[in-house]
PDB file of C-alpha atoms in Angstrom:
ATOM      1  CA  UNK A   1     -33.103 -33.588 187.842  1.00 81.00           C
ATOM      2  CA  UNK A   2     -30.091 -31.923 186.310  1.00 86.00           C
ATOM      3  CA  UNK A   3     -28.983 -28.362 187.083  1.00 83.00           C
ATOM      4  CA  UNK A   4     -26.906 -26.517 184.510  1.00 78.00           C
ATOM      5  CA  UNK A   5     -25.294 -23.216 185.371  1.00 76.00           C
ATOM      6  CA  UNK A   6     -24.365 -20.782 182.664  1.00 77.00           C
ATOM      7  CA  UNK A   7     -22.244 -17.696 183.184  1.00 82.00           C
ATOM      8  CA  UNK A   8     -23.767 -14.290 182.626  1.00 89.00           C
ATOM      9  CA  UNK A   9     -23.374 -13.162 179.037  1.00 95.00           C
ATOM     10  CA  UNK A  10     -20.757 -10.559 178.267  1.00 96.00           C
ATOM     11  CA  UNK A  11     -20.119  -7.846 175.697  1.00 97.00           C
ATOM     12  CA  UNK A  12     -17.594  -7.990 172.901  1.00 96.00           C
ATOM     13  CA  UNK A  13     -16.992  -5.406 170.174  1.00 97.00           C
ATOM     14  CA  UNK A  14     -15.719  -5.423 166.628  1.00 97.00           C
ATOM     15  CA  UNK A  15     -13.533  -3.433 166.197  1.00 98.00           C
ATOM     16  CA  UNK A  16     -12.291  -3.139 169.775  1.00 97.00           C
ATOM     17  CA  UNK A  17     -11.561   0.592 169.327  1.00 98.00           C
ATOM     18  CA  UNK A  18     -12.092   3.324 166.736  1.00 98.00           C
ATOM     19  CA  UNK A  19      -9.724   5.959 165.352  1.00 98.00           C
ATOM     20  CA  UNK A  20     -10.566   9.012 163.244  1.00 98.00           C
ATOM     21  CA  UNK A  21      -8.358  11.738 161.744  1.00 98.00           C
ATOM     22  CA  UNK A  22      -8.982  15.148 160.178  1.00 97.00           C
ATOM     23  CA  UNK A  23      -7.109  18.335 159.248  1.00 95.00           C
ATOM     24  CA  UNK A  24      -7.531  21.448 161.410  1.00 95.00           C
ATOM     25  CA  UNK A  25     -10.376  23.598 160.103  1.00 93.00           C
ATOM     26  CA  UNK A  26     -12.178  20.695 158.439  1.00 94.00           C
ATOM     27  CA  UNK A  27     -15.946  20.430 158.842  1.00 94.00           C
ATOM     28  CA  UNK A  28     -16.261  17.095 157.028  1.00 96.00           C
ATOM     29  CA  UNK A  29     -17.486  14.345 159.358  1.00 97.00           C
ATOM     30  CA  UNK A  30     -16.425  10.717 158.864  1.00 97.00           C
ATOM     31  CA  UNK A  31     -18.356   7.573 159.782  1.00 98.00           C
ATOM     32  CA  UNK A  32     -17.331   4.045 160.753  1.00 98.00           C
ATOM     33  CA  UNK A  33     -19.393   0.974 161.586  1.00 98.00           C
ATOM     34  CA  UNK A  34     -19.199  -0.528 165.087  1.00 98.00           C
ATOM     35  CA  UNK A  35     -20.606  -3.910 166.136  1.00 98.00           C
ATOM     36  CA  UNK A  36     -21.551  -4.963 169.665  1.00 98.00           C
ATOM     37  CA  UNK A  37     -22.021  -8.704 170.202  1.00 97.00           C
ATOM     38  CA  UNK A  38     -22.495 -11.065 173.130  1.00 96.00           C
ATOM     39  CA  UNK A  39     -20.857 -14.193 174.473  1.00 90.00           C
ATOM     40  CA  UNK A  40     -23.208 -17.050 175.528  1.00 86.00           C
ATOM     41  CA  UNK A  41     -26.597 -15.415 174.782  1.00 92.00           C
ATOM     42  CA  UNK A  42     -28.068 -12.189 173.417  1.00 95.00           C
ATOM     43  CA  UNK A  43     -29.344  -9.396 175.664  1.00 96.00           C
ATOM     44  CA  UNK A  44     -30.562  -5.803 175.470  1.00 97.00           C
ATOM     45  CA  UNK A  45     -28.331  -2.828 176.228  1.00 98.00           C
ATOM     46  CA  UNK A  46     -28.048   0.955 175.971  1.00 98.00           C
ATOM     47  CA  UNK A  47     -25.323   3.112 174.408  1.00 98.00           C
ATOM     48  CA  UNK A  48     -23.879   6.404 175.598  1.00 98.00           C
ATOM     49  CA  UNK A  49     -20.774   8.549 174.971  1.00 97.00           C
ATOM     50  CA  UNK A  50     -18.383  10.113 177.487  1.00 97.00           C
ATOM     51  CA  UNK A  51     -15.600  12.575 176.638  1.00 97.00           C
ATOM     52  CA  UNK A  52     -12.139  12.737 178.202  1.00 95.00           C
ATOM     53  CA  UNK A  53     -12.203  16.559 178.086  1.00 91.00           C
ATOM     54  CA  UNK A  54     -15.190  18.558 179.255  1.00 87.00           C
ATOM     55  CA  UNK A  55     -13.992  21.415 176.988  1.00 87.00           C
ATOM     56  CA  UNK A  56     -14.483  19.356 173.817  1.00 85.00           C
ATOM     57  CA  UNK A  57     -17.664  19.960 171.857  1.00 86.00           C
ATOM     58  CA  UNK A  58     -19.709  16.791 171.472  1.00 94.00           C
ATOM     59  CA  UNK A  59     -17.934  15.565 168.354  1.00 97.00           C
ATOM     60  CA  UNK A  60     -19.047  11.913 168.427  1.00 97.00           C
ATOM     61  CA  UNK A  61     -22.519  10.850 167.274  1.00 97.00           C
ATOM     62  CA  UNK A  62     -24.101   7.382 167.379  1.00 98.00           C
ATOM     63  CA  UNK A  63     -26.996   6.458 165.108  1.00 97.00           C
ATOM     64  CA  UNK A  64     -28.391   4.159 167.826  1.00 97.00           C
ATOM     65  CA  UNK A  65     -29.064   4.497 171.549  1.00 96.00           C
ATOM     66  CA  UNK A  66     -28.975   0.728 172.064  1.00 97.00           C
ATOM     67  CA  UNK A  67     -30.824  -2.455 171.194  1.00 97.00           C
ATOM     68  CA  UNK A  68     -30.276  -6.180 171.425  1.00 97.00           C
ATOM     69  CA  UNK A  69     -27.030  -7.976 170.652  1.00 97.00           C
ATOM     70  CA  UNK A  70     -25.815  -8.411 167.999  1.00 97.00           C
ATOM     71  CA  UNK A  71     -26.137  -4.802 166.844  1.00 97.00           C
ATOM     72  CA  UNK A  72     -24.144  -2.860 164.257  1.00 98.00           C
ATOM     73  CA  UNK A  73     -24.415   0.925 164.404  1.00 98.00           C
ATOM     74  CA  UNK A  74     -22.664   3.907 162.809  1.00 98.00           C
ATOM     75  CA  UNK A  75     -20.279   6.159 164.697  1.00 98.00           C
ATOM     76  CA  UNK A  76     -19.688   9.628 163.212  1.00 98.00           C
ATOM     77  CA  UNK A  77     -16.837  11.940 164.235  1.00 98.00           C
ATOM     78  CA  UNK A  78     -17.297  15.638 163.405  1.00 97.00           C
ATOM     79  CA  UNK A  79     -14.115  17.792 163.520  1.00 97.00           C
ATOM     80  CA  UNK A  80     -16.039  21.095 163.625  1.00 95.00           C
ATOM     81  CA  UNK A  81     -14.713  23.235 166.482  1.00 92.00           C
ATOM     82  CA  UNK A  82     -11.957  20.827 167.567  1.00 95.00           C
ATOM     83  CA  UNK A  83      -8.440  22.145 168.124  1.00 94.00           C
ATOM     84  CA  UNK A  84      -5.334  20.385 166.765  1.00 96.00           C
ATOM     85  CA  UNK A  85      -4.279  17.430 168.903  1.00 96.00           C
ATOM     86  CA  UNK A  86      -5.692  14.127 170.087  1.00 97.00           C
ATOM     87  CA  UNK A  87      -9.253  13.970 171.407  1.00 97.00           C
ATOM     88  CA  UNK A  88     -10.572  10.983 173.356  1.00 97.00           C
ATOM     89  CA  UNK A  89     -14.075   9.650 173.926  1.00 98.00           C
ATOM     90  CA  UNK A  90     -15.576   6.369 175.075  1.00 98.00           C
ATOM     91  CA  UNK A  91     -18.667   4.595 173.828  1.00 98.00           C
ATOM     92  CA  UNK A  92     -20.277   2.824 176.786  1.00 98.00           C
ATOM     93  CA  UNK A  93     -22.519  -0.214 176.322  1.00 98.00           C
ATOM     94  CA  UNK A  94     -24.529  -0.843 179.502  1.00 98.00           C
ATOM     95  CA  UNK A  95     -26.731  -3.793 180.486  1.00 97.00           C
ATOM     96  CA  UNK A  96     -27.779  -5.353 183.785  1.00 96.00           C
ATOM     97  CA  UNK A  97     -27.583  -8.725 181.987  1.00 94.00           C
ATOM     98  CA  UNK A  98     -23.870  -8.490 181.093  1.00 96.00           C
ATOM     99  CA  UNK A  99     -21.041  -9.489 183.391  1.00 95.00           C
ATOM    100  CA  UNK A 100     -18.692  -6.854 181.940  1.00 97.00           C
ATOM    101  CA  UNK A 101     -21.075  -3.884 182.021  1.00 97.00           C
ATOM    102  CA  UNK A 102     -20.417  -1.066 181.430  1.00 97.00           C
ATOM    103  CA  UNK A 103     -18.346  -2.085 178.425  1.00 98.00           C
ATOM    104  CA  UNK A 104     -15.999   0.584 177.026  1.00 98.00           C
ATOM    105  CA  UNK A 105     -15.103   1.104 173.366  1.00 98.00           C
ATOM    106  CA  UNK A 106     -12.336   3.755 173.171  1.00 98.00           C
ATOM    107  CA  UNK A 107     -12.459   6.337 170.372  1.00 98.00           C
ATOM    108  CA  UNK A 108      -9.542   8.568 169.328  1.00 98.00           C
ATOM    109  CA  UNK A 109      -9.875  11.587 167.039  1.00 98.00           C
ATOM    110  CA  UNK A 110      -6.607  13.187 165.858  1.00 98.00           C
ATOM    111  CA  UNK A 111      -6.819  16.699 164.447  1.00 97.00           C
ATOM    112  CA  UNK A 112      -3.671  17.553 162.467  1.00 97.00           C
ATOM    113  CA  UNK A 113      -2.252  21.064 162.774  1.00 94.00           C
ATOM    114  CA  UNK A 114      -2.327  23.122 159.579  1.00 88.00           C
ATOM    115  CA  UNK A 115       0.925  23.388 157.613  1.00 84.00           C
ATOM    116  CA  UNK A 116       2.841  26.629 158.094  1.00 83.00           C
ATOM    117  CA  UNK A 117       2.148  29.329 155.517  1.00 80.00           C
ATOM    118  CA  UNK A 118       4.695  29.728 152.731  1.00 75.00           C
ATOM    119  CA  UNK A 119       7.281  32.468 153.232  1.00 73.00           C
ATOM    120  CA  UNK A 120       6.446  35.890 151.837  1.00 72.00           C
ATOM    121  CA  UNK A 121       8.354  37.083 148.810  1.00 71.00           C
ATOM    122  CA  UNK A 122       9.018  40.816 148.639  1.00 74.00           C
ATOM    123  CA  UNK A 123      10.137  42.245 145.280  1.00 73.00           C
ATOM    124  CA  UNK A 124      11.652  45.681 145.863  1.00 77.00           C
ATOM    125  CA  UNK A 125      12.791  46.499 142.308  1.00 79.00           C
ATOM    126  CA  UNK A 126      12.698  45.204 138.733  1.00 77.00           C
ATOM    127  CA  UNK A 127      15.723  46.122 136.564  1.00 81.00           C
ATOM    128  CA  UNK A 128      17.063  45.481 133.116  1.00 81.00           C
ATOM    129  CA  UNK A 129      19.332  42.445 133.565  1.00 82.00           C
ATOM    130  CA  UNK A 130      22.024  43.756 131.191  1.00 83.00           C
ATOM    131  CA  UNK A 131      22.297  47.382 132.322  1.00 84.00           C
ATOM    132  CA  UNK A 132      20.829  46.979 135.856  1.00 83.00           C
ATOM    133  CA  UNK A 133      18.885  50.198 135.207  1.00 83.00           C
ATOM    134  CA  UNK A 134      15.351  50.651 136.480  1.00 82.00           C
ATOM    135  CA  UNK A 135      12.707  51.894 134.102  1.00 76.00           C
ATOM    136  CA  UNK A 136      10.267  50.853 131.462  1.00 76.00           C
ATOM    137  CA  UNK A 137      10.772  47.424 129.933  1.00 73.00           C
ATOM    138  CA  UNK A 138      10.339  46.615 126.257  1.00 74.00           C
ATOM    139  CA  UNK A 139       8.954  43.331 124.963  1.00 75.00           C
ATOM    140  CA  UNK A 140      11.492  40.483 125.204  1.00 77.00           C
ATOM    141  CA  UNK A 141      13.731  42.404 127.651  1.00 77.00           C
ATOM    142  CA  UNK A 142      15.446  40.244 130.224  1.00 80.00           C
ATOM    143  CA  UNK A 143      14.693  41.500 133.699  1.00 77.00           C
ATOM    144  CA  UNK A 144      16.084  40.900 137.182  1.00 77.00           C
ATOM    145  CA  UNK A 145      13.905  40.900 140.277  1.00 74.00           C
ATOM    146  CA  UNK A 146      15.558  42.276 143.420  1.00 75.00           C
ATOM    147  CA  UNK A 147      14.260  41.852 146.927  1.00 75.00           C
ATOM    148  CA  UNK A 148      13.750  39.303 149.682  1.00 75.00           C
ATOM    149  CA  UNK A 149      13.116  35.686 148.678  1.00 71.00           C
ATOM    150  CA  UNK A 150      13.159  33.653 151.956  1.00 73.00           C
ATOM    151  CA  UNK A 151      13.308  29.925 151.518  1.00 69.00           C
ATOM    152  CA  UNK A 152      14.072  30.193 147.805  1.00 70.00           C
ATOM    153  CA  UNK A 153      16.711  27.572 147.085  1.00 66.00           C
ATOM    154  CA  UNK A 154      16.232  27.241 143.340  1.00 64.00           C
ATOM    155  CA  UNK A 155      15.077  29.255 140.371  1.00 62.00           C
ATOM    156  CA  UNK A 156      13.877  28.298 136.925  1.00 63.00           C
ATOM    157  CA  UNK A 157      14.711  30.085 133.692  1.00 59.00           C
ATOM    158  CA  UNK A 158      12.084  29.950 130.950  1.00 64.00           C
ATOM    159  CA  UNK A 159      12.758  30.694 127.290  1.00 64.00           C
ATOM    160  CA  UNK A 160       9.591  31.030 125.213  1.00 69.00           C
ATOM    161  CA  UNK A 161       7.717  29.265 128.031  1.00 70.00           C
ATOM    162  CA  UNK A 162       9.992  26.197 128.128  1.00 73.00           C
ATOM    163  CA  UNK A 163      12.541  25.442 130.840  1.00 72.00           C
ATOM    164  CA  UNK A 164      16.066  26.338 129.671  1.00 64.00           C
ATOM    165  CA  UNK A 165      18.977  24.157 130.660  1.00 63.00           C
ATOM    166  CA  UNK A 166      21.672  26.170 128.885  1.00 56.00           C
ATOM    167  CA  UNK A 167      21.982  29.831 127.901  1.00 48.00           C
ATOM    168  CA  UNK A 168      24.953  30.492 125.670  1.00 47.00           C
ATOM    169  CA  UNK A 169      27.621  28.257 127.165  1.00 48.00           C
ATOM    170  CA  UNK A 170      26.367  28.676 130.713  1.00 44.00           C
ATOM    171  CA  UNK A 171      24.399  25.805 132.264  1.00 47.00           C
ATOM    172  CA  UNK A 172      21.320  26.864 134.198  1.00 45.00           C
TER     173      UNK A 172
END
């Protein structure tokens, strides 16, 4: 009679963690595949999700509640309602047959802050560029715009719709 002892099987995951990213205000969900496998022998298990912040809406969805190893399932992250910053969740694989149960698969969802709005341009007056007088403009008049142009570090001169590099002897 020969007695062989085998260790309890254990979970392993591929990939070991998941990362998602979205822009603030996005409502487009993204999906990644996640595999749960076993060392030594296959076994059944269940899946659940926990969130690091109780204030977060439930942004992570699994297309499976469990099964038998090996199992590949889809993980979908939905940015709807999430504020800019990093959001954390954990996928838990649980089995009474696994030595490392519950097994945690960390998930990170980064919501990027929106870019700042462009500065406002305020034109206070349009004048004839030669006389600097306000009034009606005739076709082909050259005009000057006066006002506040925050952040404006360059201007472009167009002649007949094409960028001018020289007017008279002056370089633009």
